[in-house]
mmCIF file of C-alpha atoms in Angstrom:
data_model
loop_
_atom_site.group_PDB
_atom_site.id
_atom_site.type_symbol
_atom_site.label_atom_id
_atom_site.label_comp_id
_atom_site.label_asym_id
_atom_site.label_seq_id
_atom_site.Cartn_x
_atom_site.Cartn_y
_atom_site.Cartn_z
ATOM 1 C CA UNK A 230 0.012 0.002 0.003
ATOM 2 C CA UNK A 231 1.316 3.320 -1.046
ATOM 3 C CA UNK A 232 1.898 5.895 1.789
ATOM 4 C CA UNK A 233 3.307 9.364 2.154
ATOM 5 C CA UNK A 234 4.934 9.707 5.524
ATOM 6 C CA UNK A 235 5.979 13.203 6.828
ATOM 7 C CA UNK A 236 8.572 14.013 9.304
ATOM 8 C CA UNK A 237 9.819 17.307 10.807
ATOM 9 C CA UNK A 238 7.714 20.169 11.920
ATOM 10 C CA UNK A 239 7.405 21.442 15.459
ATOM 11 C CA UNK A 240 7.573 24.860 17.239
ATOM 12 C CA UNK A 241 9.945 27.540 16.135
ATOM 13 C CA UNK A 242 10.298 31.281 16.872
ATOM 14 C CA UNK A 243 9.674 33.868 14.142
ATOM 15 C CA UNK A 244 12.613 34.263 12.004
ATOM 16 C CA UNK A 245 13.732 30.755 12.548
ATOM 17 C CA UNK A 246 14.108 27.727 10.111
ATOM 18 C CA UNK A 247 12.542 24.354 9.983
ATOM 19 C CA UNK A 248 12.759 21.478 7.625
ATOM 20 C CA UNK A 249 10.104 18.895 6.542
ATOM 21 C CA UNK A 250 10.503 15.636 4.861
ATOM 22 C CA UNK A 251 8.116 13.312 3.119
ATOM 23 C CA UNK A 252 8.892 9.740 2.036
ATOM 24 C CA UNK A 253 6.926 7.699 -0.311
ATOM 25 C CA UNK A 254 6.688 4.082 0.765
ATOM 26 C CA UNK A 255 5.112 0.903 -0.678
ATOM 27 C CA UNK A 256 5.189 -0.474 -4.143
ATOM 28 C CA UNK A 257 4.704 1.870 -7.035
ATOM 29 C CA UNK A 258 5.946 2.414 -10.618
ATOM 30 C CA UNK A 259 6.695 6.143 -10.591
ATOM 31 C CA UNK A 260 5.975 9.473 -9.065
ATOM 32 C CA UNK A 261 5.091 12.635 -10.962
ATOM 33 C CA UNK A 262 4.078 15.648 -8.976
ATOM 34 C CA UNK A 263 5.117 16.072 -5.402
ATOM 35 C CA UNK A 264 4.315 18.959 -3.293
ATOM 36 C CA UNK A 265 3.407 20.628 0.010
ATOM 37 C CA UNK A 266 0.149 22.078 1.004
ATOM 38 C CA UNK A 267 -0.834 23.700 4.302
ATOM 39 C CA UNK A 268 -3.958 24.325 6.300
ATOM 40 C CA UNK A 269 -3.833 27.341 8.734
ATOM 41 C CA UNK A 270 -6.138 27.218 11.704
ATOM 42 C CA UNK A 271 -9.763 27.934 10.647
ATOM 43 C CA UNK A 272 -8.828 28.230 6.979
ATOM 44 C CA UNK A 273 -8.786 26.088 3.848
ATOM 45 C CA UNK A 274 -5.946 23.981 2.659
ATOM 46 C CA UNK A 275 -3.657 26.020 0.352
ATOM 47 C CA UNK A 276 -0.714 25.347 -1.944
ATOM 48 C CA UNK A 277 2.840 25.881 -0.610
ATOM 49 C CA UNK A 278 4.931 24.487 -3.335
ATOM 50 C CA UNK A 279 5.014 21.726 -5.909
ATOM 51 C CA UNK A 280 7.605 20.150 -8.052
ATOM 52 C CA UNK A 281 7.432 17.661 -10.929
ATOM 53 C CA UNK A 282 9.896 14.894 -12.011
ATOM 54 C CA UNK A 283 11.209 17.372 -14.547
ATOM 55 C CA UNK A 284 10.911 21.269 -14.613
ATOM 56 C CA UNK A 285 11.074 24.075 -12.261
ATOM 57 C CA UNK A 286 9.300 24.205 -8.910
ATOM 58 C CA UNK A 287 6.194 26.305 -8.287
ATOM 59 C CA UNK A 288 5.758 28.342 -5.225
ATOM 60 C CA UNK A 289 2.964 30.256 -3.575
ATOM 61 C CA UNK A 290 3.673 33.962 -3.570
ATOM 62 C CA UNK A 291 3.601 34.059 0.232
ATOM 63 C CA UNK A 292 6.541 31.662 0.560
ATOM 64 C CA UNK A 293 8.693 32.647 -2.455
ATOM 65 C CA UNK A 294 12.244 33.475 -1.406
ATOM 66 C CA UNK A 295 11.832 31.938 2.016
ATOM 67 C CA UNK A 296 10.855 28.210 1.352
ATOM 68 C CA UNK A 297 12.740 25.871 -0.884
ATOM 69 C CA UNK A 298 11.210 22.580 -2.144
ATOM 70 C CA UNK A 299 13.463 19.752 -3.385
ATOM 71 C CA UNK A 300 13.154 16.068 -4.023
ATOM 72 C CA UNK A 301 15.553 12.983 -4.040
ATOM 73 C CA UNK A 302 14.105 10.806 -6.742
ATOM 74 C CA UNK A 303 16.405 7.906 -5.752
ATOM 75 C CA UNK A 304 15.012 7.951 -2.294
ATOM 76 C CA UNK A 305 11.485 8.848 -3.302
ATOM 77 C CA UNK A 306 11.677 11.695 -0.755
ATOM 78 C CA UNK A 307 10.443 15.305 -0.817
ATOM 79 C CA UNK A 308 11.823 18.123 1.325
ATOM 80 C CA UNK A 309 10.800 21.544 2.251
ATOM 81 C CA UNK A 310 13.238 23.904 3.770
ATOM 82 C CA UNK A 311 11.555 26.838 5.459
ATOM 83 C CA UNK A 312 13.542 29.859 6.474
ATOM 84 C CA UNK A 313 12.484 33.336 7.875
ATOM 85 C CA UNK A 314 9.394 31.796 9.274
ATOM 86 C CA UNK A 315 6.527 34.040 10.368
ATOM 87 C CA UNK A 316 3.610 33.448 12.603
ATOM 88 C CA UNK A 317 1.281 33.302 9.589
ATOM 89 C CA UNK A 318 3.167 30.223 8.443
ATOM 90 C CA UNK A 319 1.573 28.318 11.352
ATOM 91 C CA UNK A 320 -0.416 25.444 9.833
ATOM 92 C CA UNK A 321 -0.664 21.713 9.403
ATOM 93 C CA UNK A 322 1.594 20.903 6.461
ATOM 94 C CA UNK A 323 0.519 18.075 4.165
ATOM 95 C CA UNK A 324 2.685 16.117 1.646
ATOM 96 C CA UNK A 325 1.018 15.494 -1.678
ATOM 97 C CA UNK A 326 2.027 13.275 -4.615
ATOM 98 C CA UNK A 327 0.735 11.706 -7.727
ATOM 99 C CA UNK A 328 1.910 8.181 -8.011
ATOM 100 C CA UNK A 329 1.460 5.439 -10.565
ATOM 101 C CA UNK A 330 1.048 1.895 -9.050
ATOM 102 C CA UNK A 331 2.160 -1.202 -10.831
ATOM 103 C CA UNK A 332 -0.447 -2.419 -13.326
ATOM 104 C CA UNK A 333 -1.984 1.075 -13.629
ATOM 105 C CA UNK A 334 -1.656 3.464 -16.542
ATOM 106 C CA UNK A 335 -2.638 6.485 -14.609
ATOM 107 C CA UNK A 336 -1.411 8.547 -11.784
ATOM 108 C CA UNK A 337 -3.557 9.085 -8.686
ATOM 109 C CA UNK A 338 -3.321 11.582 -5.795
ATOM 110 C CA UNK A 339 -2.014 10.526 -2.310
ATOM 111 C CA UNK A 340 -1.768 12.685 0.890
ATOM 112 C CA UNK A 341 0.305 12.378 3.934
ATOM 113 C CA UNK A 342 -1.234 12.569 7.342
ATOM 114 C CA UNK A 343 0.057 16.117 8.084
ATOM 115 C CA UNK A 344 2.579 17.662 10.408
ATOM 116 C CA UNK A 345 2.101 20.625 12.656
ATOM 117 C CA UNK A 346 4.317 23.676 12.192
ATOM 118 C CA UNK A 347 3.874 26.464 14.829
ATOM 119 C CA UNK A 348 5.718 29.752 14.548
ATOM 120 C CA UNK A 349 5.642 31.874 17.752
ATOM 121 C CA UNK A 350 6.013 35.686 17.549
#
């Protein structure tokens, strides 16, 4: 069974840095899109950054210049380095991926369980 498992997160002061990781586990053929979304308290889930197997990453305007998304295709792992964190970055961060399982010709979406990031002022 395919799973996306996040790690990292926690509590940090404003201006600090934090890193998140997301590892895809299970049996699958390939991964196309991987990304991070977040859900601030009382708000809807929103895009943070995405990256495809080829091409440049895509960032939300609110995190450009502060967050960096990267992936290690050999390890099927996605990363998010968050610098200059602000209280408004406080949210549950979710890993997202589109994976193709063996025997399937299409990619389907998977989500991680989410990890809390809290930035204190």
